[in-house]
Tab-separated table of C-alpha atoms in Angstrom:
chain	number	residue	atom	x	y	z
U	1	MET	CA	-15.230	17.490	-24.061
U	2	ARG	CA	-15.383	20.248	-21.530
U	3	SER	CA	-15.269	19.172	-17.807
U	4	THR	CA	-18.672	20.745	-17.222
U	5	ASP	CA	-20.175	18.528	-19.856
U	6	ILE	CA	-18.642	15.382	-18.331
U	7	PHE	CA	-19.934	16.426	-14.893
U	8	LEU	CA	-23.479	16.890	-16.205
U	9	ASP	CA	-23.390	13.589	-18.116
U	10	GLU	CA	-22.059	11.835	-15.006
U	11	GLN	CA	-25.013	13.131	-12.983
U	12	LYS	CA	-27.443	12.083	-15.758
U	13	TYR	CA	-26.166	8.550	-16.485
U	14	ILE	CA	-24.279	7.384	-13.336
U	15	PHE	CA	-25.745	6.457	-9.972
U	16	GLN	CA	-24.897	9.290	-7.518
U	17	THR	CA	-23.140	7.093	-4.985
U	18	TYR	CA	-19.984	9.214	-4.784
U	19	ALA	CA	-19.418	12.855	-3.597
U	20	ARG	CA	-16.888	13.729	-6.306
U	21	PHE	CA	-14.611	16.686	-6.405
U	22	PRO	CA	-14.922	18.964	-9.506
U	23	VAL	CA	-11.776	17.583	-11.166
U	24	LEU	CA	-11.604	15.611	-14.402
U	25	ILE	CA	-8.433	13.525	-14.383
U	26	THR	CA	-7.411	12.319	-17.705
U	27	LYS	CA	-3.885	10.821	-17.315
U	28	GLY	CA	-1.267	9.864	-14.742
U	29	LYS	CA	2.406	9.046	-14.547
U	30	GLY	CA	4.436	8.184	-11.449
U	31	MET	CA	3.506	10.404	-8.552
U	32	HIS	CA	1.400	12.774	-10.699
U	33	VAL	CA	-2.053	12.939	-12.400
U	34	THR	CA	-3.180	15.570	-14.770
U	35	ASP	CA	-6.623	17.018	-15.418
U	36	ASN	CA	-8.259	17.871	-18.692
U	37	GLU	CA	-7.015	21.491	-18.436
U	38	GLY	CA	-3.364	20.353	-18.033
U	39	LYS	CA	-3.079	21.013	-14.257
U	40	GLU	CA	-0.866	18.582	-12.475
U	41	TYR	CA	-1.503	17.181	-9.014
U	42	LEU	CA	0.811	15.219	-6.675
U	43	ASP	CA	-1.086	12.069	-5.721
U	44	PHE	CA	-0.802	11.398	-1.974
U	45	LEU	CA	-3.864	9.139	-2.073
U	46	SER	CA	-2.867	6.487	-4.675
U	47	GLY	CA	-6.493	5.845	-5.599
U	48	ILE	CA	-7.014	5.095	-1.930
U	49	ALA	CA	-4.000	2.805	-1.519
U	50	VAL	CA	-4.238	1.257	-5.044
U	51	ASN	CA	-1.448	2.712	-7.190
U	52	ALA	CA	1.461	1.709	-4.972
U	53	LEU	CA	3.907	1.773	-7.944
U	54	GLY	CA	2.566	5.138	-9.050
U	55	HIS	CA	0.485	5.621	-12.097
U	56	CYS	CA	1.055	3.667	-15.336
U	57	HIS	CA	4.231	1.929	-14.104
U	58	PRO	CA	5.944	0.378	-17.147
U	59	ALA	CA	6.144	-3.071	-15.568
U	60	VAL	CA	2.411	-3.197	-15.074
U	61	VAL	CA	1.599	-1.640	-18.435
U	62	ASN	CA	3.856	-4.170	-20.205
U	63	ALA	CA	2.414	-7.070	-18.274
U	64	ILE	CA	-1.191	-6.110	-19.197
U	65	ARG	CA	-0.185	-5.425	-22.797
U	66	ASN	CA	1.628	-8.696	-23.283
U	67	GLN	CA	-1.018	-10.875	-21.640
U	68	THR	CA	-3.854	-9.223	-23.589
U	69	LYS	CA	-2.198	-10.469	-26.785
U	70	LYS	CA	-2.112	-14.044	-25.442
U	71	LEU	CA	-5.307	-14.670	-23.422
U	72	SER	CA	-7.768	-12.285	-21.826
U	73	HIS	CA	-10.266	-14.662	-20.191
U	74	THR	CA	-11.232	-18.257	-19.900
U	75	SER	CA	-13.529	-19.993	-17.430
U	76	ASN	CA	-12.144	-21.181	-14.064
U	77	LEU	CA	-13.063	-24.618	-15.281
U	78	TYR	CA	-9.641	-24.638	-16.821
U	79	TYR	CA	-6.065	-23.999	-15.730
U	80	THR	CA	-4.168	-20.803	-16.570
U	81	ILE	CA	-0.500	-20.102	-16.014
U	82	PRO	CA	-0.687	-16.483	-14.589
U	83	GLN	CA	-3.217	-17.485	-11.813
U	84	VAL	CA	-1.068	-20.388	-10.618
U	85	LYS	CA	2.131	-18.370	-10.782
U	86	LEU	CA	0.553	-15.570	-8.685
U	87	ALA	CA	-0.837	-17.959	-6.113
U	88	LYS	CA	2.569	-19.651	-5.798
U	89	LYS	CA	4.290	-16.297	-5.409
U	90	LEU	CA	1.766	-15.187	-2.701
U	91	ALA	CA	2.288	-18.373	-0.773
U	92	ALA	CA	5.998	-17.963	-0.783
U	93	LEU	CA	5.836	-14.438	0.470
U	94	SER	CA	3.113	-14.907	3.110
U	95	GLY	CA	3.520	-18.309	4.562
U	96	LEU	CA	-0.107	-19.132	3.771
U	97	SER	CA	-0.869	-21.983	1.523
U	98	LYS	CA	-3.845	-21.306	-0.776
U	99	SER	CA	-5.353	-18.316	-2.661
U	100	PHE	CA	-8.920	-17.726	-3.837
U	101	PHE	CA	-9.060	-15.020	-6.446
U	102	CYS	CA	-11.945	-12.513	-6.824
U	103	ASN	CA	-12.452	-8.937	-7.902
U	104	SER	CA	-12.387	-6.650	-4.901
U	105	GLY	CA	-11.614	-6.256	-1.260
U	106	ALA	CA	-15.242	-6.664	-0.356
U	107	GLU	CA	-15.395	-9.954	-2.257
U	108	ALA	CA	-12.223	-11.149	-0.563
U	109	ASN	CA	-13.769	-10.400	2.831
U	110	GLU	CA	-17.029	-12.064	1.786
U	111	ALA	CA	-15.064	-15.167	0.890
U	112	ALA	CA	-13.258	-15.073	4.161
U	113	ILE	CA	-16.529	-14.856	6.127
U	114	LYS	CA	-17.978	-17.858	4.183
U	115	LEU	CA	-14.758	-19.902	4.554
U	116	ALA	CA	-14.544	-19.173	8.294
U	117	ARG	CA	-18.126	-20.262	8.882
U	118	LYS	CA	-17.958	-23.339	6.735
U	119	TYR	CA	-14.661	-24.530	8.173
U	120	ALA	CA	-15.875	-23.889	11.792
U	121	LYS	CA	-19.227	-25.708	11.359
U	122	GLU	CA	-17.450	-28.741	9.825
U	123	ASN	CA	-14.487	-28.801	12.186
U	124	LEU	CA	-15.166	-26.844	15.355
U	125	GLY	CA	-18.866	-27.513	16.036
U	126	PRO	CA	-22.235	-26.780	14.253
U	127	GLU	CA	-22.987	-23.947	16.706
U	128	LYS	CA	-19.900	-22.006	15.564
U	129	PHE	CA	-20.959	-19.235	13.178
U	130	GLU	CA	-20.423	-15.842	14.890
U	131	ILE	CA	-17.603	-13.466	13.822
U	132	ILE	CA	-16.363	-10.671	16.033
U	133	THR	CA	-15.305	-7.427	14.363
U	134	MET	CA	-14.069	-4.033	15.670
U	135	HIS	CA	-15.671	-0.674	16.137
U	136	GLY	CA	-14.218	1.658	13.565
U	137	ALA	CA	-13.648	-1.075	10.955
U	138	PHE	CA	-14.448	-1.070	7.313
U	139	HIS	CA	-14.736	-4.391	5.467
U	140	GLY	CA	-16.809	-3.628	2.388
U	141	ARG	CA	-20.277	-2.997	1.059
U	142	THR	CA	-21.833	-6.402	0.400
U	143	LEU	CA	-24.575	-7.238	2.865
U	144	ALA	CA	-22.267	-9.441	4.925
U	145	THR	CA	-19.223	-7.170	4.852
U	146	LEU	CA	-21.200	-4.005	5.630
U	147	THR	CA	-22.708	-5.889	8.539
U	148	ALA	CA	-19.150	-6.706	9.671
U	149	THR	CA	-18.500	-2.983	9.427
U	150	PRO	CA	-20.092	-1.596	12.594
U	151	HIS	CA	-21.164	1.886	11.372
U	152	GLU	CA	-24.879	2.856	11.464
U	153	LYS	CA	-24.497	5.079	8.385
U	154	PHE	CA	-23.533	2.082	6.341
U	155	HIS	CA	-26.409	-0.103	7.794
U	156	LYS	CA	-29.207	2.412	7.445
U	157	GLY	CA	-31.777	1.375	4.878
U	158	TYR	CA	-30.376	-2.140	4.322
U	159	GLU	CA	-32.050	-3.833	7.274
U	160	PRO	CA	-32.576	-6.654	8.126
U	161	LEU	CA	-28.851	-7.323	8.142
U	162	PRO	CA	-27.422	-10.847	8.300
U	163	ALA	CA	-27.044	-12.349	11.726
U	164	GLY	CA	-23.900	-13.585	13.184
U	165	PHE	CA	-21.744	-10.564	13.917
U	166	LYS	CA	-20.601	-9.091	17.170
U	167	TYR	CA	-18.625	-5.838	17.769
U	168	VAL	CA	-16.010	-4.826	20.324
U	169	ASN	CA	-13.571	-1.908	20.659
U	170	TYR	CA	-10.444	-1.976	18.576
U	171	ASN	CA	-7.138	-2.464	20.365
U	172	ASP	CA	-8.922	-3.843	23.484
U	173	ILE	CA	-7.959	-7.427	24.147
U	174	GLU	CA	-10.015	-7.575	27.419
U	175	ALA	CA	-13.209	-6.558	25.615
U	176	LEU	CA	-12.557	-9.277	23.017
U	177	LYS	CA	-11.998	-11.925	25.677
U	178	LYS	CA	-15.380	-11.096	27.207
U	179	ALA	CA	-17.103	-11.253	23.787
U	180	ILE	CA	-15.962	-14.721	22.782
U	181	ASP	CA	-18.492	-17.417	23.573
U	182	GLU	CA	-19.614	-20.853	22.311
U	183	LYS	CA	-20.904	-19.351	19.099
U	184	THR	CA	-17.708	-17.578	18.070
U	185	CYS	CA	-15.879	-19.020	15.084
U	186	ALA	CA	-13.520	-16.174	14.112
U	187	VAL	CA	-12.163	-12.681	14.842
U	188	LEU	CA	-11.929	-10.255	11.830
U	189	VAL	CA	-9.633	-7.299	12.203
U	190	GLU	CA	-7.547	-4.747	10.254
U	191	PRO	CA	-3.899	-4.509	11.435
U	192	VAL	CA	-4.370	-0.778	10.911
U	193	GLN	CA	-7.721	0.796	10.642
U	194	GLY	CA	-7.668	3.014	7.512
U	195	GLU	CA	-11.285	4.204	7.015
U	196	GLY	CA	-11.593	4.295	10.859
U	197	GLY	CA	-9.064	7.083	10.978
U	198	VAL	CA	-5.603	5.600	10.498
U	199	LEU	CA	-5.686	3.897	13.879
U	200	VAL	CA	-2.524	1.981	14.676
U	201	PRO	CA	-2.892	-0.550	17.574
U	202	SER	CA	-0.599	-0.886	20.480
U	203	PRO	CA	2.549	-2.911	19.976
U	204	GLY	CA	1.795	-6.551	20.702
U	205	TYR	CA	-1.883	-6.288	19.858
U	206	LEU	CA	-1.762	-8.663	16.859
U	207	LYS	CA	0.358	-11.119	18.764
U	208	GLU	CA	-2.124	-11.125	21.619
U	209	LEU	CA	-4.972	-11.691	19.094
U	210	ARG	CA	-3.150	-14.668	17.722
U	211	LEU	CA	-2.499	-16.199	21.065
U	212	LEU	CA	-6.117	-15.619	22.168
U	213	CYS	CA	-7.484	-17.151	19.007
U	214	ASP	CA	-5.270	-20.219	19.523
U	215	GLU	CA	-6.311	-20.534	23.156
U	216	LYS	CA	-10.040	-20.328	22.254
U	217	ASN	CA	-9.644	-22.464	19.170
U	218	ILE	CA	-11.149	-19.883	16.800
U	219	LEU	CA	-9.817	-18.372	13.472
U	220	LEU	CA	-7.968	-15.172	13.109
U	221	ILE	CA	-8.856	-13.254	9.919
U	222	LEU	CA	-6.794	-10.246	8.930
U	223	ASP	CA	-8.186	-7.770	6.477
U	224	GLU	CA	-5.186	-6.284	4.742
U	225	VAL	CA	-7.040	-4.881	1.794
U	226	GLN	CA	-5.679	-1.400	2.502
U	227	VAL	CA	-2.422	-2.047	4.392
U	228	GLY	CA	-1.190	-5.310	2.797
U	229	MET	CA	1.345	-5.630	-0.037
U	230	GLY	CA	3.970	-3.353	1.546
U	231	ARG	CA	2.162	-0.272	2.783
U	232	THR	CA	3.423	-0.671	6.395
U	233	GLY	CA	6.966	-1.400	5.336
U	234	LYS	CA	6.610	-5.185	5.432
U	235	MET	CA	5.008	-7.139	2.518
U	236	PHE	CA	2.217	-7.961	4.928
U	237	ALA	CA	1.290	-5.981	8.007
U	238	PHE	CA	1.083	-9.164	10.114
U	239	GLN	CA	4.743	-9.632	9.612
U	240	GLN	CA	5.312	-6.525	11.765
U	241	GLU	CA	4.695	-8.767	14.734
U	242	GLY	CA	5.854	-12.124	13.436
U	243	ILE	CA	2.459	-13.867	13.441
U	244	LEU	CA	0.473	-15.752	10.811
U	245	PRO	CA	-3.356	-15.425	10.417
U	246	ASP	CA	-5.533	-18.297	9.537
U	247	ILE	CA	-7.222	-16.240	6.766
U	248	LEU	CA	-5.914	-13.111	4.994
U	249	THR	CA	-7.622	-10.800	2.540
U	250	LEU	CA	-5.907	-8.537	0.005
U	251	ALA	CA	-6.896	-6.185	-2.803
U	252	LYS	CA	-6.117	-2.545	-3.799
U	253	THR	CA	-2.262	-2.527	-4.280
U	254	ILE	CA	-2.047	-5.989	-5.782
U	255	GLY	CA	-4.275	-5.160	-8.720
U	256	ALA	CA	-2.596	-1.763	-9.566
U	257	GLY	CA	-5.972	-0.435	-10.609
U	258	LEU	CA	-7.388	-3.664	-12.082
U	259	PRO	CA	-10.113	-5.600	-10.244
U	260	LEU	CA	-8.169	-8.132	-8.255
U	261	GLY	CA	-8.891	-9.374	-4.692
U	262	VAL	CA	-7.405	-12.395	-2.883
U	263	MET	CA	-8.484	-14.418	0.054
U	264	MET	CA	-5.676	-16.627	1.417
U	265	ALA	CA	-5.761	-19.299	4.081
U	266	SER	CA	-3.614	-21.866	5.809
U	267	GLU	CA	-3.597	-25.410	4.390
U	268	LYS	CA	-5.781	-26.666	7.246
U	269	VAL	CA	-8.442	-23.953	6.926
U	270	SER	CA	-8.424	-23.965	3.063
U	271	LYS	CA	-9.998	-27.455	3.276
U	272	GLY	CA	-13.239	-25.773	4.277
U	273	PHE	CA	-13.750	-25.002	0.558
U	274	VAL	CA	-14.254	-27.793	-2.011
U	275	PRO	CA	-15.480	-27.643	-5.578
U	276	GLY	CA	-18.759	-25.836	-5.628
U	277	SER	CA	-18.295	-24.091	-2.214
U	278	HIS	CA	-17.545	-20.736	-3.783
U	279	GLY	CA	-16.634	-19.172	-7.045
U	280	SER	CA	-16.220	-16.080	-9.241
U	281	THR	CA	-16.670	-15.805	-13.003
U	282	PHE	CA	-13.896	-13.175	-13.438
U	283	GLY	CA	-11.839	-14.058	-10.357
U	284	GLY	CA	-8.191	-14.730	-11.107
U	285	GLY	CA	-8.254	-13.713	-14.805
U	286	SER	CA	-5.049	-13.972	-16.715
U	287	ILE	CA	-4.649	-10.169	-17.215
U	288	VAL	CA	-5.158	-9.199	-13.632
U	289	CYS	CA	-2.970	-11.979	-12.365
U	290	GLU	CA	-0.165	-10.849	-14.683
U	291	ALA	CA	-0.582	-7.327	-13.360
U	292	GLY	CA	-0.449	-8.638	-9.734
U	293	LEU	CA	2.761	-10.552	-10.489
U	294	ALA	CA	4.315	-7.417	-11.959
U	295	VAL	CA	3.459	-5.498	-8.814
U	296	LEU	CA	5.010	-8.050	-6.524
U	297	GLU	CA	8.154	-8.451	-8.647
U	298	THR	CA	8.656	-4.688	-8.904
U	299	ILE	CA	8.241	-4.136	-5.167
U	300	GLU	CA	10.965	-6.817	-4.583
U	301	LYS	CA	13.362	-5.789	-7.404
U	302	LYS	CA	13.191	-2.081	-6.737
U	303	GLY	CA	13.612	-2.406	-2.876
U	304	LEU	CA	10.404	-0.466	-2.349
U	305	LEU	CA	9.652	-1.851	1.103
U	306	GLU	CA	12.800	-0.109	2.326
U	307	ASN	CA	11.578	3.114	0.697
U	308	VAL	CA	8.216	2.695	2.324
U	309	SER	CA	9.869	2.484	5.760
U	310	ASP	CA	12.234	5.337	5.189
U	311	MET	CA	9.739	7.748	3.562
U	312	GLY	CA	7.020	6.738	6.046
U	313	SER	CA	9.211	7.631	8.930
U	314	TYR	CA	10.156	10.884	7.236
U	315	LEU	CA	6.481	11.830	6.447
U	316	LEU	CA	5.401	11.013	9.937
U	317	SER	CA	8.168	13.150	11.488
U	318	GLU	CA	7.347	16.137	9.216
U	319	LEU	CA	3.639	15.866	10.007
U	320	LYS	CA	4.496	15.823	13.772
U	321	LYS	CA	6.378	19.113	13.252
U	322	LEU	CA	3.131	20.672	11.915
U	323	LYS	CA	1.284	19.447	15.036
U	324	GLU	CA	3.740	21.468	17.224
U	325	LYS	CA	2.781	24.583	15.299
U	326	TYR	CA	-1.031	24.365	14.987
U	327	PRO	CA	-3.540	23.795	17.798
U	328	SER	CA	-6.081	22.523	15.254
U	329	ILE	CA	-3.995	19.379	14.903
U	330	LYS	CA	-4.984	16.925	17.667
U	331	GLU	CA	-2.770	13.947	16.833
U	332	VAL	CA	-0.487	12.530	14.113
U	333	ARG	CA	-0.244	8.758	13.629
U	334	GLY	CA	0.722	6.166	11.070
U	335	LEU	CA	2.809	3.223	10.112
U	336	GLY	CA	4.851	3.060	6.908
U	337	LEU	CA	3.072	4.988	4.213
U	338	ILE	CA	-0.327	5.145	5.801
U	339	CYS	CA	-0.401	8.309	7.862
U	340	GLY	CA	-3.101	10.448	9.350
U	341	ILE	CA	-3.607	13.817	10.992
U	342	GLU	CA	-6.538	13.919	13.451
U	343	LEU	CA	-7.970	17.444	13.577
U	344	GLU	CA	-9.944	19.396	16.082
U	345	ILE	CA	-11.960	20.738	13.141
U	346	PRO	CA	-13.707	19.051	10.142
U	347	GLY	CA	-11.174	18.222	7.412
U	348	LYS	CA	-13.205	18.546	4.247
U	349	GLU	CA	-12.186	22.187	3.597
U	350	ILE	CA	-8.562	21.442	4.042
U	351	VAL	CA	-8.816	18.607	1.476
U	352	SER	CA	-10.473	20.970	-0.952
U	353	GLU	CA	-7.793	23.618	-0.412
U	354	MET	CA	-5.024	21.094	-0.911
U	355	LEU	CA	-6.696	20.011	-4.137
U	356	ARG	CA	-6.747	23.611	-5.310
U	357	ARG	CA	-3.000	23.723	-4.618
U	358	GLY	CA	-2.340	20.560	-6.579
U	359	PHE	CA	-2.358	17.713	-4.007
U	360	LEU	CA	-4.639	14.727	-3.692
U	361	ILE	CA	-5.388	13.686	-0.160
U	362	ASN	CA	-8.624	12.792	1.599
U	363	CYS	CA	-10.477	12.937	4.944
U	364	THR	CA	-11.879	9.986	6.670
U	365	SER	CA	-13.936	9.805	9.867
U	366	ASP	CA	-14.806	13.481	9.280
U	367	LYS	CA	-11.686	14.839	11.010
U	368	VAL	CA	-8.714	12.689	9.943
U	369	LEU	CA	-6.650	13.747	6.928
U	370	ARG	CA	-5.240	10.549	5.352
U	371	PHE	CA	-2.035	10.202	3.337
U	372	LEU	CA	-1.444	7.072	1.209
U	373	PRO	CA	1.284	8.030	-1.271
U	374	PRO	CA	2.769	5.575	-3.771
U	375	PHE	CA	5.785	3.593	-2.628
U	376	ILE	CA	7.993	5.501	-5.045
U	377	VAL	CA	7.415	8.747	-3.130
U	378	ALA	CA	10.627	10.770	-2.431
U	379	LYS	CA	11.636	13.457	0.067
U	380	LYS	CA	11.089	16.214	-2.492
U	381	HIS	CA	7.458	15.175	-2.851
U	382	ILE	CA	6.946	15.055	0.839
U	383	ASP	CA	8.536	18.445	1.291
U	384	ARG	CA	6.146	19.922	-1.218
U	385	LEU	CA	3.210	18.366	0.615
U	386	ILE	CA	4.351	19.601	3.968
U	387	ALA	CA	4.903	23.144	2.645
U	388	ALA	CA	1.449	23.241	1.199
U	389	LEU	CA	-0.126	21.822	4.461
U	390	ASP	CA	1.814	24.426	6.443
U	391	ALA	CA	0.462	27.259	4.341
U	392	VAL	CA	-3.118	25.976	4.521
U	393	PHE	CA	-3.035	25.526	8.320
U	394	SER	CA	-1.421	28.948	8.722
U	395	GLU	CA	-4.221	30.576	6.775
U	396	LYS	CA	-6.791	28.622	8.799
U	397	GLN	CA	-5.244	29.800	12.023
U	398	GLN	CA	-5.337	33.437	11.017
U	399	VAL	CA	-8.977	33.354	10.115
């Protein structure tokens, strides 16, 4: 079918909840995707931090194919080998004890909110229910997780929102100290704010959070849906500062494009959930768990965390060179392979121009260009990206 026919059918048959670019992607391999006309694009977005191994990685494809031949789905009333193997692997890598499997990052955060409240009410006091989150955060689109996301544009039209959330500024320990009271049961924070504009906190911020939560006897929940599973150069972003959260949420990278979310917790906190406390029909299915195992094993076997650190440093340094040349670039920031350029101008036109030149990037918070390449990215790919960005900014400056 022609792309125009697909575009018209999409508008006719699918809810218009996405502002899509006029590109019909039909296949992908490694760092590249291809549209229906045969044009190739370098993917520096990874499906928004999903395809960390690149597109259609053989290890993931084989894991899915092989498991599909054995068992695709059975109820969580029964045991399955892939689910237990993945939970055991995650425990060994993270230092947390238990996993609850679901289908998305929003569901993982929903589970974390429920667990925090239930554990707190049963162990810290019946008045403990309030969760503090950070301005600029994004935690999902369920009613609870969008309430935890302090953006009016996400809230508008969905009122009344659930009670029990309080907001403070990100990277501001003093503001957090003032916000904690007798109702507080947990603090929920992203180690790096992705949707908020690739905001990296000050060194020591996570460690201070951990100490404060210990002092106040409240739970620390880390949302690593976007930055977990290696994107910062460590398997988990909290390992950058040598701490351990009480609850951790994961998705995106671990599923390699399949619907897999994970909520993890310490042994102590996990006891807040008992049979019947929570559940998910499709959570932890055999196929998605085999895909998750393949992702983890490939990251380890191929030494991809080292590549994330090396290429992340290289990408950041090259982006900073552009800042020296163009006044329209306000700031460059990042950690590992999540990098951003904050602009003095709106970024949508630049994203569109980069798309025309064969590069997938995006713009968040209106003025922040975001780069989330697969962990297999090489210098040659980054050099091509920088050359294209250089040309686009040069043209903009001359207008």
